[in-house]
Amino acid sequence: MKTHDHAQVQLLRRILLGIVVVLWGALFFRLIQIQVFEYERYQPLSQKNALRLETIAGTRGTIYDKSGEILVENQPVFTVTITPIDYDTSNNQQIASILDIEMDEYIKRIDRARRYSRHRPSVLAAEVPFGPYSLLEENRWRLPGIGFRQQDKRNYPSSARASHVFGYLREADLDETQGSESIRLGDKIGKSGLELVYDPMLRGGLGERYYRVNALGQSLGEYTLASNERPNPIRGDDLVLTIDEDLQAYAERLMGDSKGAAVVMDPSNGALLALLSSPDIDLARLAGRLDREYWADINTDSLTPLFNRVTSASQPPGSTLKPLMGIIGQQMGLITPETVIQNTGTYRLGRDYADLAPPGEYTLESSLAFSSNTYFFELMEQIARQGKLDEWAGYLRDVGLGQPTGIDLGSESRGIVPDSSRMNQLFGPKRWGLGDLINLGIGQGVFSVTPIQLAVTTSLIANGGQRVTPHLVSERIVGGATREILEYPATPVTWIEKSTLEPIHKGMRAAVQNSVVSWLLEVPELEIAGKTGTAQNPRGQDHGWFTAFAPVNDPQVVVVVFMENGGFGSVSAAPIGSLLIEKVLTGTTNRAYVERHVDAYVPPDPDEDDENDGNDENDEEDGVTP
């Protein structure tokens, strides 16, 4: 019995030994197979198990002015990243101390990185000084999960600030990375201006690099794959602007700290030679690590420096509407260039509306020259009494009011063109009448335009009826070499004829010549045609407007100046516009006395101004006898 049991035990041992031998043999055979026969297949995979992938941002594109001067460029900065899955939290105190980050803030950044991705690197600290950066990089093998990037921040070498043109960058947040293969948490992306509108072009494309890690996730340095698997980062496109750096800087000097806007445009194609909204911001303080105190200041400043007045300050145009009224009145068959209207000094419609232009007979041309309100009250009354308000509003939309201009700066105000539907919304059906419409004829009441819209309509008057698209970018340079010219088609307003525009041109030219402040406006041999205006403001000082083109017989430049709370347009906005025209057409300015006026001008106290009973000021300075 014992012999039988012993034999069974020996058999079982042999079976188990055989199984072990077979298993070890199979394992050895598989090892030989992998190491020898399938080496080419598994060798890259084994490498990748010891590698970490890091994406690299492309260099952001440079922005040039029309002559090739650099306006916005890049400056190298150092960034420390974190890959949460590899990170060792025992290094928190050491790294936070080196980076000079409070521990609470440091923990928040780690948590934010985890929410973004445990496997992908995100920014832990941006714009790190070289000393701390190099110290961490020298010890990278001790710091698993910590990575290092040399990135760029924006630098502004230009004498022109142009903050509302360029715009600023901010770090991408979690929402902005969702669904995007090209934006990582902490990447700088455009938030306003051209940096926002052209961000996909300027930003370029991501590249990749691998670096070795050991079993603890510690970096062992960069690794280059034998195969050509690693895409290089794609440089962002450069942009060439229509802006003239010197002209832009000069316009900014003239505007100073005033609230307002200025537009200088080529009426033939909509190219913007200068564009500014004042006050502006210091982009350099937003270029690197966020200056939180400065950011809070500009967001709470009562002067609203982040607000782009060129595209979004929607205000009544005052008497600058009168040239368009003259064009539309002719098209509607209500007036001709020879139509004469008597001005007695008062226009009566339920109540008296003062007309500060000298009493006498006015044609279309002279009504523009001396800004007679009576002429345009009479025209608006005809439009209203004949039930043609919607037809009138349609013509205004044809020339570009009440809708975006399409400028390549992103969002813009549509302004208000009051048709019957809008009046019903504002006052209620059948609750408005002639008295609510009469002021529309002189650009007052429920009517508003933006400076860029007024520049488009003035260009249309200057160029013979072409509605241009205002724009800032003329070319993109792809890959640092290939130049692509951007096209901005104009829309012809076919119902505007040359004969319709002739009295408008003459009237606007005479308005500059006849002004009692013509010494501030006239430039020898340039023949400026223009119109001033004042937008009433029930909450403070009125707003001043000036729109002009020159030379009158061969228009090469259009200027619009808007002075928020500036008072009469003739003394606040027009001198600035005149100097800008001189600068464009002659390359310099030789009227220091006008510059002194601009520098010294202070708007009058609104409490000391005489009221006009809802009447435009008639460009009071134009009050000379026709």
mmCIF file of C-alpha atoms in Angstrom, residues 74-420:
data_model
loop_
_atom_site.group_PDB
_atom_site.id
_atom_site.type_symbol
_atom_site.label_atom_id
_atom_site.label_comp_id
_atom_site.label_asym_id
_atom_site.label_seq_id
_atom_site.Cartn_x
_atom_site.Cartn_y
_atom_site.Cartn_z
ATOM 1 C CA ASN A 74 7.585 87.990 -29.610
ATOM 2 C CA GLN A 75 9.941 87.951 -26.648
ATOM 3 C CA PRO A 76 11.156 84.617 -25.184
ATOM 4 C CA VAL A 77 9.997 83.672 -21.689
ATOM 5 C CA PHE A 78 10.405 80.539 -19.562
ATOM 6 C CA THR A 79 7.486 78.351 -18.492
ATOM 7 C CA VAL A 80 7.321 75.441 -16.035
ATOM 8 C CA THR A 81 4.701 72.746 -16.721
ATOM 9 C CA ILE A 82 3.204 69.874 -14.751
ATOM 10 C CA THR A 83 1.959 66.433 -15.861
ATOM 11 C CA PRO A 84 -0.171 65.304 -12.886
ATOM 12 C CA ILE A 85 0.057 61.518 -13.428
ATOM 13 C CA ASP A 86 3.846 61.634 -13.031
ATOM 14 C CA TYR A 87 4.040 64.322 -10.365
ATOM 15 C CA ASP A 88 5.343 63.600 -6.858
ATOM 16 C CA THR A 89 3.503 65.792 -4.327
ATOM 17 C CA SER A 90 6.377 65.446 -1.855
ATOM 18 C CA ASN A 91 8.110 68.091 -3.988
ATOM 19 C CA ASN A 92 5.356 70.680 -3.407
ATOM 20 C CA GLN A 93 7.179 72.750 -0.817
ATOM 21 C CA GLN A 94 10.493 72.776 -2.666
ATOM 22 C CA ILE A 95 9.063 73.736 -6.064
ATOM 23 C CA ALA A 96 6.620 76.312 -4.676
ATOM 24 C CA SER A 97 9.478 77.946 -2.784
ATOM 25 C CA ILE A 98 11.742 78.104 -5.841
ATOM 26 C CA LEU A 99 8.916 79.553 -7.961
ATOM 27 C CA ASP A 100 7.936 81.973 -5.173
ATOM 28 C CA ILE A 101 4.303 80.824 -5.184
ATOM 29 C CA GLU A 102 2.148 80.723 -2.041
ATOM 30 C CA MET A 103 1.307 77.128 -1.128
ATOM 31 C CA ASP A 104 -2.463 77.645 -1.364
ATOM 32 C CA GLU A 105 -2.090 79.051 -4.860
ATOM 33 C CA TYR A 106 0.346 76.273 -5.793
ATOM 34 C CA ILE A 107 -2.166 73.581 -4.763
ATOM 35 C CA LYS A 108 -4.892 75.344 -6.771
ATOM 36 C CA ARG A 109 -2.712 75.217 -9.875
ATOM 37 C CA ILE A 110 -2.062 71.502 -9.434
ATOM 38 C CA ASP A 111 -5.785 70.846 -8.983
ATOM 39 C CA ARG A 112 -6.572 72.865 -12.085
ATOM 40 C CA ALA A 113 -4.021 70.851 -14.064
ATOM 41 C CA ARG A 114 -5.600 67.581 -12.863
ATOM 42 C CA ARG A 115 -9.040 68.732 -13.982
ATOM 43 C CA TYR A 116 -7.622 69.577 -17.381
ATOM 44 C CA SER A 117 -5.766 66.278 -17.931
ATOM 45 C CA ARG A 118 -3.783 63.892 -15.743
ATOM 46 C CA HIS A 119 -1.724 62.778 -18.725
ATOM 47 C CA ARG A 120 -1.067 66.035 -20.600
ATOM 48 C CA PRO A 121 1.238 68.824 -19.402
ATOM 49 C CA SER A 122 -0.256 72.200 -18.521
ATOM 50 C CA VAL A 123 1.250 75.460 -17.309
ATOM 51 C CA LEU A 124 2.286 75.522 -13.660
ATOM 52 C CA ALA A 125 4.128 78.866 -13.766
ATOM 53 C CA ALA A 126 4.546 81.271 -16.673
ATOM 54 C CA GLU A 127 7.245 83.900 -17.270
ATOM 55 C CA VAL A 128 9.588 82.352 -14.708
ATOM 56 C CA PRO A 129 12.850 84.259 -14.137
ATOM 57 C CA PHE A 130 15.893 82.529 -15.589
ATOM 58 C CA GLY A 131 17.447 81.775 -12.169
ATOM 59 C CA PRO A 132 14.582 79.682 -10.721
ATOM 60 C CA TYR A 133 13.915 78.154 -14.137
ATOM 61 C CA SER A 134 17.510 76.967 -14.614
ATOM 62 C CA LEU A 135 17.677 75.653 -11.021
ATOM 63 C CA LEU A 136 14.620 73.480 -11.564
ATOM 64 C CA GLU A 137 15.781 72.343 -14.998
ATOM 65 C CA GLU A 138 19.190 71.276 -13.651
ATOM 66 C CA ASN A 139 17.368 69.039 -11.168
ATOM 67 C CA ARG A 140 14.674 67.790 -13.523
ATOM 68 C CA TRP A 141 15.690 64.146 -12.963
ATOM 69 C CA ARG A 142 14.582 64.577 -9.331
ATOM 70 C CA LEU A 143 11.282 66.207 -10.280
ATOM 71 C CA PRO A 144 8.985 63.713 -12.000
ATOM 72 C CA GLY A 145 6.072 65.322 -13.820
ATOM 73 C CA ILE A 146 7.737 68.738 -14.052
ATOM 74 C CA GLY A 147 8.459 70.001 -17.570
ATOM 75 C CA PHE A 148 10.100 73.028 -19.113
ATOM 76 C CA ARG A 149 9.195 75.204 -22.084
ATOM 77 C CA GLN A 150 10.727 78.248 -23.662
ATOM 78 C CA GLN A 151 7.709 80.187 -24.902
ATOM 79 C CA ASP A 152 7.012 83.656 -26.228
ATOM 80 C CA LYS A 153 5.183 86.672 -24.890
ATOM 81 C CA ARG A 154 4.072 89.677 -26.885
ATOM 82 C CA ASN A 155 6.363 92.697 -27.118
ATOM 83 C CA TYR A 156 5.361 96.121 -28.454
ATOM 84 C CA PRO A 157 8.338 98.051 -29.886
ATOM 85 C CA SER A 158 6.163 100.540 -31.765
ATOM 86 C CA SER A 159 5.642 104.187 -30.872
ATOM 87 C CA ALA A 160 1.926 103.593 -31.567
ATOM 88 C CA ARG A 161 -0.007 102.001 -28.708
ATOM 89 C CA ALA A 162 -3.042 100.992 -30.808
ATOM 90 C CA SER A 163 -4.326 98.769 -28.016
ATOM 91 C CA HIS A 164 -7.831 98.471 -29.458
ATOM 92 C CA VAL A 165 -6.344 97.522 -32.826
ATOM 93 C CA PHE A 166 -3.887 94.880 -31.613
ATOM 94 C CA GLY A 167 -5.917 93.513 -28.718
ATOM 95 C CA TYR A 168 -4.459 91.392 -25.937
ATOM 96 C CA LEU A 169 -3.801 87.741 -25.072
ATOM 97 C CA ARG A 170 -4.922 85.768 -22.030
ATOM 98 C CA GLU A 171 -4.327 82.203 -20.860
ATOM 99 C CA ALA A 172 -6.849 79.701 -22.199
ATOM 100 C CA ASP A 173 -9.184 78.357 -19.523
ATOM 101 C CA LEU A 174 -10.704 74.880 -19.263
ATOM 102 C CA ASP A 175 -13.758 75.777 -21.337
ATOM 103 C CA GLU A 176 -11.591 77.033 -24.190
ATOM 104 C CA THR A 177 -9.583 73.802 -24.320
ATOM 105 C CA GLN A 178 -12.628 71.537 -24.574
ATOM 106 C CA GLY A 179 -12.803 69.884 -27.972
ATOM 107 C CA SER A 180 -9.666 71.651 -29.192
ATOM 108 C CA GLU A 181 -6.573 69.809 -30.349
ATOM 109 C CA SER A 182 -4.630 73.035 -30.813
ATOM 110 C CA ILE A 183 -5.260 74.866 -27.509
ATOM 111 C CA ARG A 184 -3.801 73.637 -24.224
ATOM 112 C CA LEU A 185 -4.589 74.831 -20.725
ATOM 113 C CA GLY A 186 -2.474 77.915 -20.078
ATOM 114 C CA ASP A 187 -1.762 78.667 -23.739
ATOM 115 C CA LYS A 188 -1.994 82.350 -24.646
ATOM 116 C CA ILE A 189 -4.866 83.017 -27.043
ATOM 117 C CA GLY A 190 -6.351 86.204 -28.473
ATOM 118 C CA LYS A 191 -9.064 87.839 -26.395
ATOM 119 C CA SER A 192 -9.701 91.105 -28.255
ATOM 120 C CA GLY A 193 -8.783 93.057 -31.369
ATOM 121 C CA LEU A 194 -6.767 91.516 -34.175
ATOM 122 C CA GLU A 195 -5.244 89.009 -31.751
ATOM 123 C CA LEU A 196 -8.750 87.562 -31.321
ATOM 124 C CA VAL A 197 -10.099 87.872 -34.869
ATOM 125 C CA TYR A 198 -6.968 86.420 -36.484
ATOM 126 C CA ASP A 199 -6.018 84.081 -33.617
ATOM 127 C CA PRO A 200 -6.152 80.841 -35.676
ATOM 128 C CA MET A 201 -3.739 82.365 -38.215
ATOM 129 C CA LEU A 202 -1.425 84.032 -35.702
ATOM 130 C CA ARG A 203 -1.263 81.056 -33.328
ATOM 131 C CA GLY A 204 0.031 78.503 -35.817
ATOM 132 C CA GLY A 205 0.057 74.766 -35.072
ATOM 133 C CA LEU A 206 1.383 72.536 -32.304
ATOM 134 C CA GLY A 207 4.408 70.289 -32.664
ATOM 135 C CA GLU A 208 5.544 67.362 -30.507
ATOM 136 C CA ARG A 209 8.624 66.133 -28.712
ATOM 137 C CA TYR A 210 9.362 63.040 -26.619
ATOM 138 C CA TYR A 211 11.469 62.779 -23.508
ATOM 139 C CA ARG A 212 12.622 59.683 -21.630
ATOM 140 C CA VAL A 213 11.362 58.874 -18.156
ATOM 141 C CA ASN A 214 12.446 56.200 -15.706
ATOM 142 C CA ALA A 215 10.167 53.896 -13.719
ATOM 143 C CA LEU A 216 9.434 56.748 -11.299
ATOM 144 C CA GLY A 217 8.396 59.102 -14.098
ATOM 145 C CA GLN A 218 11.549 61.186 -13.724
ATOM 146 C CA SER A 219 12.785 62.894 -16.876
ATOM 147 C CA LEU A 220 15.953 61.534 -18.466
ATOM 148 C CA GLY A 221 16.128 64.117 -21.242
ATOM 149 C CA GLU A 222 14.703 64.644 -24.721
ATOM 150 C CA TYR A 223 14.481 61.685 -27.089
ATOM 151 C CA THR A 224 14.307 61.705 -30.884
ATOM 152 C CA LEU A 225 12.464 58.877 -32.595
ATOM 153 C CA ALA A 226 14.369 57.042 -35.284
ATOM 154 C CA SER A 227 11.385 57.291 -37.592
ATOM 155 C CA ASN A 228 10.043 60.593 -38.828
ATOM 156 C CA GLU A 229 7.001 60.505 -36.512
ATOM 157 C CA ARG A 230 7.355 63.828 -34.699
ATOM 158 C CA PRO A 231 5.598 66.818 -36.285
ATOM 159 C CA ASN A 232 7.356 70.136 -35.937
ATOM 160 C CA PRO A 233 5.464 73.160 -34.591
ATOM 161 C CA ILE A 234 3.976 75.368 -37.306
ATOM 162 C CA ARG A 235 4.880 79.030 -37.207
ATOM 163 C CA GLY A 236 1.896 81.373 -37.070
ATOM 164 C CA ASP A 237 1.152 83.651 -39.997
ATOM 165 C CA ASP A 238 2.469 87.211 -39.953
ATOM 166 C CA LEU A 239 0.024 90.046 -40.619
ATOM 167 C CA VAL A 240 0.692 93.232 -42.586
ATOM 168 C CA LEU A 241 -1.681 96.006 -41.559
ATOM 169 C CA THR A 242 -3.023 99.017 -43.403
ATOM 170 C CA ILE A 243 -2.063 101.131 -40.366
ATOM 171 C CA ASP A 244 0.606 103.820 -40.730
ATOM 172 C CA GLU A 245 2.652 103.692 -37.516
ATOM 173 C CA ASP A 246 3.614 107.393 -37.525
ATOM 174 C CA LEU A 247 0.070 108.546 -38.284
ATOM 175 C CA GLN A 248 -1.358 106.281 -35.585
ATOM 176 C CA ALA A 249 1.091 107.624 -33.002
ATOM 177 C CA TYR A 250 0.310 111.213 -34.025
ATOM 178 C CA ALA A 251 -3.438 110.632 -33.707
ATOM 179 C CA GLU A 252 -2.893 109.186 -30.238
ATOM 180 C CA ARG A 253 -0.883 112.247 -29.237
ATOM 181 C CA LEU A 254 -3.641 114.581 -30.407
ATOM 182 C CA MET A 255 -6.353 112.646 -28.602
ATOM 183 C CA GLY A 256 -4.359 112.544 -25.371
ATOM 184 C CA ASP A 257 -6.428 111.466 -22.379
ATOM 185 C CA SER A 258 -9.733 112.594 -23.877
ATOM 186 C CA LYS A 259 -12.597 110.166 -24.304
ATOM 187 C CA GLY A 260 -13.294 109.624 -27.957
ATOM 188 C CA ALA A 261 -12.360 107.952 -31.209
ATOM 189 C CA ALA A 262 -10.646 108.731 -34.496
ATOM 190 C CA VAL A 263 -10.754 106.949 -37.835
ATOM 191 C CA VAL A 264 -8.537 107.687 -40.850
ATOM 192 C CA MET A 265 -9.487 105.707 -43.946
ATOM 193 C CA ASP A 266 -8.764 105.433 -47.650
ATOM 194 C CA PRO A 267 -12.191 106.062 -49.231
ATOM 195 C CA SER A 268 -11.332 104.080 -52.351
ATOM 196 C CA ASN A 269 -10.961 100.714 -50.617
ATOM 197 C CA GLY A 270 -11.684 100.972 -46.869
ATOM 198 C CA ALA A 271 -8.053 100.574 -45.761
ATOM 199 C CA LEU A 272 -7.704 102.039 -42.260
ATOM 200 C CA LEU A 273 -4.596 104.211 -41.948
ATOM 201 C CA ALA A 274 -5.211 104.975 -38.271
ATOM 202 C CA LEU A 275 -7.823 103.871 -35.787
ATOM 203 C CA LEU A 276 -7.925 104.718 -32.127
ATOM 204 C CA SER A 277 -10.239 104.627 -29.186
ATOM 205 C CA SER A 278 -9.338 106.753 -26.190
ATOM 206 C CA PRO A 279 -8.506 106.176 -23.411
ATOM 207 C CA ASP A 280 -6.611 103.002 -24.196
ATOM 208 C CA ILE A 281 -4.677 100.429 -22.178
ATOM 209 C CA ASP A 282 -1.031 99.441 -21.715
ATOM 210 C CA LEU A 283 -0.778 96.114 -23.538
ATOM 211 C CA ALA A 284 2.684 95.442 -22.106
ATOM 212 C CA ARG A 285 1.109 95.014 -18.659
ATOM 213 C CA LEU A 286 -1.113 92.259 -20.028
ATOM 214 C CA ALA A 287 1.529 90.527 -22.142
ATOM 215 C CA GLY A 288 3.109 88.208 -19.587
ATOM 216 C CA ARG A 289 1.934 87.173 -16.170
ATOM 217 C CA LEU A 290 -1.342 88.907 -15.493
ATOM 218 C CA ASP A 291 -1.002 92.115 -13.509
ATOM 219 C CA ARG A 292 -4.145 91.533 -11.462
ATOM 220 C CA GLU A 293 -4.150 94.991 -9.901
ATOM 221 C CA TYR A 294 -3.910 96.656 -13.306
ATOM 222 C CA TRP A 295 -6.564 94.323 -14.729
ATOM 223 C CA ALA A 296 -8.924 95.253 -11.910
ATOM 224 C CA ASP A 297 -8.207 98.959 -12.438
ATOM 225 C CA ILE A 298 -9.008 99.011 -16.154
ATOM 226 C CA ASN A 299 -12.165 96.952 -15.628
ATOM 227 C CA THR A 300 -13.528 99.349 -13.017
ATOM 228 C CA ASP A 301 -12.237 102.639 -14.475
ATOM 229 C CA SER A 302 -15.151 105.028 -15.083
ATOM 230 C CA LEU A 303 -13.461 106.108 -18.342
ATOM 231 C CA THR A 304 -13.941 102.522 -19.650
ATOM 232 C CA PRO A 305 -10.572 102.117 -21.402
ATOM 233 C CA LEU A 306 -11.449 98.576 -22.553
ATOM 234 C CA PHE A 307 -14.466 99.897 -24.471
ATOM 235 C CA ASN A 308 -13.772 100.328 -28.192
ATOM 236 C CA ARG A 309 -15.499 103.592 -29.058
ATOM 237 C CA VAL A 310 -14.694 103.251 -32.772
ATOM 238 C CA THR A 311 -16.936 100.233 -33.221
ATOM 239 C CA SER A 312 -19.252 100.394 -30.225
ATOM 240 C CA ALA A 313 -19.869 104.035 -29.213
ATOM 241 C CA SER A 314 -23.324 104.394 -30.752
ATOM 242 C CA GLN A 315 -24.454 108.024 -30.495
ATOM 243 C CA PRO A 316 -26.708 110.459 -32.397
ATOM 244 C CA PRO A 317 -24.681 111.856 -35.315
ATOM 245 C CA GLY A 318 -26.027 115.413 -35.045
ATOM 246 C CA SER A 319 -25.464 117.573 -38.115
ATOM 247 C CA THR A 320 -23.039 115.064 -39.656
ATOM 248 C CA LEU A 321 -26.217 113.318 -40.879
ATOM 249 C CA LYS A 322 -27.236 116.297 -43.026
ATOM 250 C CA PRO A 323 -25.184 115.313 -46.110
ATOM 251 C CA LEU A 324 -26.933 111.930 -46.156
ATOM 252 C CA MET A 325 -30.285 113.643 -45.666
ATOM 253 C CA GLY A 326 -29.542 115.724 -48.759
ATOM 254 C CA ILE A 327 -28.688 112.630 -50.814
ATOM 255 C CA ILE A 328 -31.765 110.675 -49.695
ATOM 256 C CA GLY A 329 -34.089 113.676 -50.055
ATOM 257 C CA GLN A 330 -33.076 113.973 -53.707
ATOM 258 C CA GLN A 331 -33.509 110.239 -54.292
ATOM 259 C CA MET A 332 -37.006 110.329 -52.769
ATOM 260 C CA GLY A 333 -37.954 113.217 -55.077
ATOM 261 C CA LEU A 334 -38.654 115.591 -52.190
ATOM 262 C CA ILE A 335 -35.924 118.133 -52.985
ATOM 263 C CA THR A 336 -33.570 119.104 -55.792
ATOM 264 C CA PRO A 337 -30.317 121.052 -55.580
ATOM 265 C CA GLU A 338 -32.335 124.167 -56.464
ATOM 266 C CA THR A 339 -35.085 123.683 -53.865
ATOM 267 C CA VAL A 340 -35.264 126.841 -51.712
ATOM 268 C CA ILE A 341 -36.517 126.856 -48.130
ATOM 269 C CA GLN A 342 -36.980 130.019 -46.081
ATOM 270 C CA ASN A 343 -35.324 130.178 -42.668
ATOM 271 C CA THR A 344 -36.925 132.725 -40.324
ATOM 272 C CA GLY A 345 -34.761 131.753 -37.356
ATOM 273 C CA THR A 346 -37.472 129.534 -35.889
ATOM 274 C CA TYR A 347 -39.098 126.367 -37.182
ATOM 275 C CA ARG A 348 -42.560 125.842 -35.723
ATOM 276 C CA LEU A 349 -44.176 122.427 -35.411
ATOM 277 C CA GLY A 350 -46.284 122.291 -32.280
ATOM 278 C CA ARG A 351 -43.532 124.284 -30.607
ATOM 279 C CA ASP A 352 -40.622 126.438 -31.702
ATOM 280 C CA TYR A 353 -37.343 124.889 -32.853
ATOM 281 C CA ALA A 354 -34.531 127.420 -32.971
ATOM 282 C CA ASP A 355 -32.393 127.686 -36.086
ATOM 283 C CA LEU A 356 -29.083 129.357 -35.351
ATOM 284 C CA ALA A 357 -28.169 129.734 -39.016
ATOM 285 C CA PRO A 358 -28.744 133.309 -40.220
ATOM 286 C CA PRO A 359 -32.282 133.995 -41.535
ATOM 287 C CA GLY A 360 -32.642 133.845 -45.288
ATOM 288 C CA GLU A 361 -33.264 131.552 -48.228
ATOM 289 C CA TYR A 362 -31.377 128.272 -48.362
ATOM 290 C CA THR A 363 -30.676 125.766 -51.111
ATOM 291 C CA LEU A 364 -29.304 122.291 -50.434
ATOM 292 C CA GLU A 365 -25.736 123.508 -50.864
ATOM 293 C CA SER A 366 -26.079 126.560 -48.623
ATOM 294 C CA SER A 367 -28.052 124.611 -46.006
ATOM 295 C CA LEU A 368 -25.021 122.350 -45.625
ATOM 296 C CA ALA A 369 -22.604 125.268 -45.732
ATOM 297 C CA PHE A 370 -24.364 127.048 -42.849
ATOM 298 C CA SER A 371 -25.981 123.998 -41.217
ATOM 299 C CA SER A 372 -29.546 125.292 -41.435
ATOM 300 C CA ASN A 373 -31.765 123.116 -39.281
ATOM 301 C CA THR A 374 -34.897 124.556 -40.900
ATOM 302 C CA TYR A 375 -34.010 123.006 -44.262
ATOM 303 C CA PHE A 376 -33.720 119.515 -42.799
ATOM 304 C CA PHE A 377 -36.676 119.901 -40.417
ATOM 305 C CA GLU A 378 -38.776 120.724 -43.481
ATOM 306 C CA LEU A 379 -37.405 117.705 -45.358
ATOM 307 C CA MET A 380 -38.059 115.353 -42.429
ATOM 308 C CA GLU A 381 -41.582 116.719 -42.015
ATOM 309 C CA GLN A 382 -42.310 115.881 -45.667
ATOM 310 C CA ILE A 383 -40.977 112.349 -45.179
ATOM 311 C CA ALA A 384 -43.129 111.846 -42.090
ATOM 312 C CA ARG A 385 -46.328 113.404 -43.447
ATOM 313 C CA GLN A 386 -46.120 111.322 -46.635
ATOM 314 C CA GLY A 387 -45.701 108.098 -44.637
ATOM 315 C CA LYS A 388 -42.230 107.481 -46.026
ATOM 316 C CA LEU A 389 -40.374 106.826 -42.776
ATOM 317 C CA ASP A 390 -39.628 103.203 -43.693
ATOM 318 C CA GLU A 391 -38.469 104.180 -47.185
ATOM 319 C CA TRP A 392 -36.135 106.769 -45.652
ATOM 320 C CA ALA A 393 -34.801 104.170 -43.180
ATOM 321 C CA GLY A 394 -34.238 101.727 -46.037
ATOM 322 C CA TYR A 395 -32.020 104.213 -47.853
ATOM 323 C CA LEU A 396 -30.016 104.759 -44.666
ATOM 324 C CA ARG A 397 -29.465 101.019 -44.365
ATOM 325 C CA ASP A 398 -28.390 100.903 -48.012
ATOM 326 C CA VAL A 399 -25.518 103.266 -47.263
ATOM 327 C CA GLY A 400 -24.394 101.249 -44.237
ATOM 328 C CA LEU A 401 -26.209 102.544 -41.152
ATOM 329 C CA GLY A 402 -28.143 100.325 -38.753
ATOM 330 C CA GLN A 403 -25.913 97.317 -39.459
ATOM 331 C CA PRO A 404 -22.337 96.127 -38.840
ATOM 332 C CA THR A 405 -19.699 97.464 -41.212
ATOM 333 C CA GLY A 406 -17.778 94.180 -41.339
ATOM 334 C CA ILE A 407 -14.577 95.653 -39.910
ATOM 335 C CA ASP A 408 -12.089 92.928 -38.948
ATOM 336 C CA LEU A 409 -12.186 93.733 -35.238
ATOM 337 C CA GLY A 410 -14.981 91.405 -34.199
ATOM 338 C CA SER A 411 -18.146 92.590 -32.508
ATOM 339 C CA GLU A 412 -19.532 96.043 -33.257
ATOM 340 C CA SER A 413 -22.687 97.993 -32.528
ATOM 341 C CA ARG A 414 -25.348 98.119 -35.221
ATOM 342 C CA GLY A 415 -26.477 101.608 -34.237
ATOM 343 C CA ILE A 416 -30.138 102.603 -34.552
ATOM 344 C CA VAL A 417 -31.989 103.563 -37.722
ATOM 345 C CA PRO A 418 -35.526 104.370 -36.539
ATOM 346 C CA ASP A 419 -38.183 102.921 -38.849
ATOM 347 C CA SER A 420 -41.842 102.446 -37.906
#
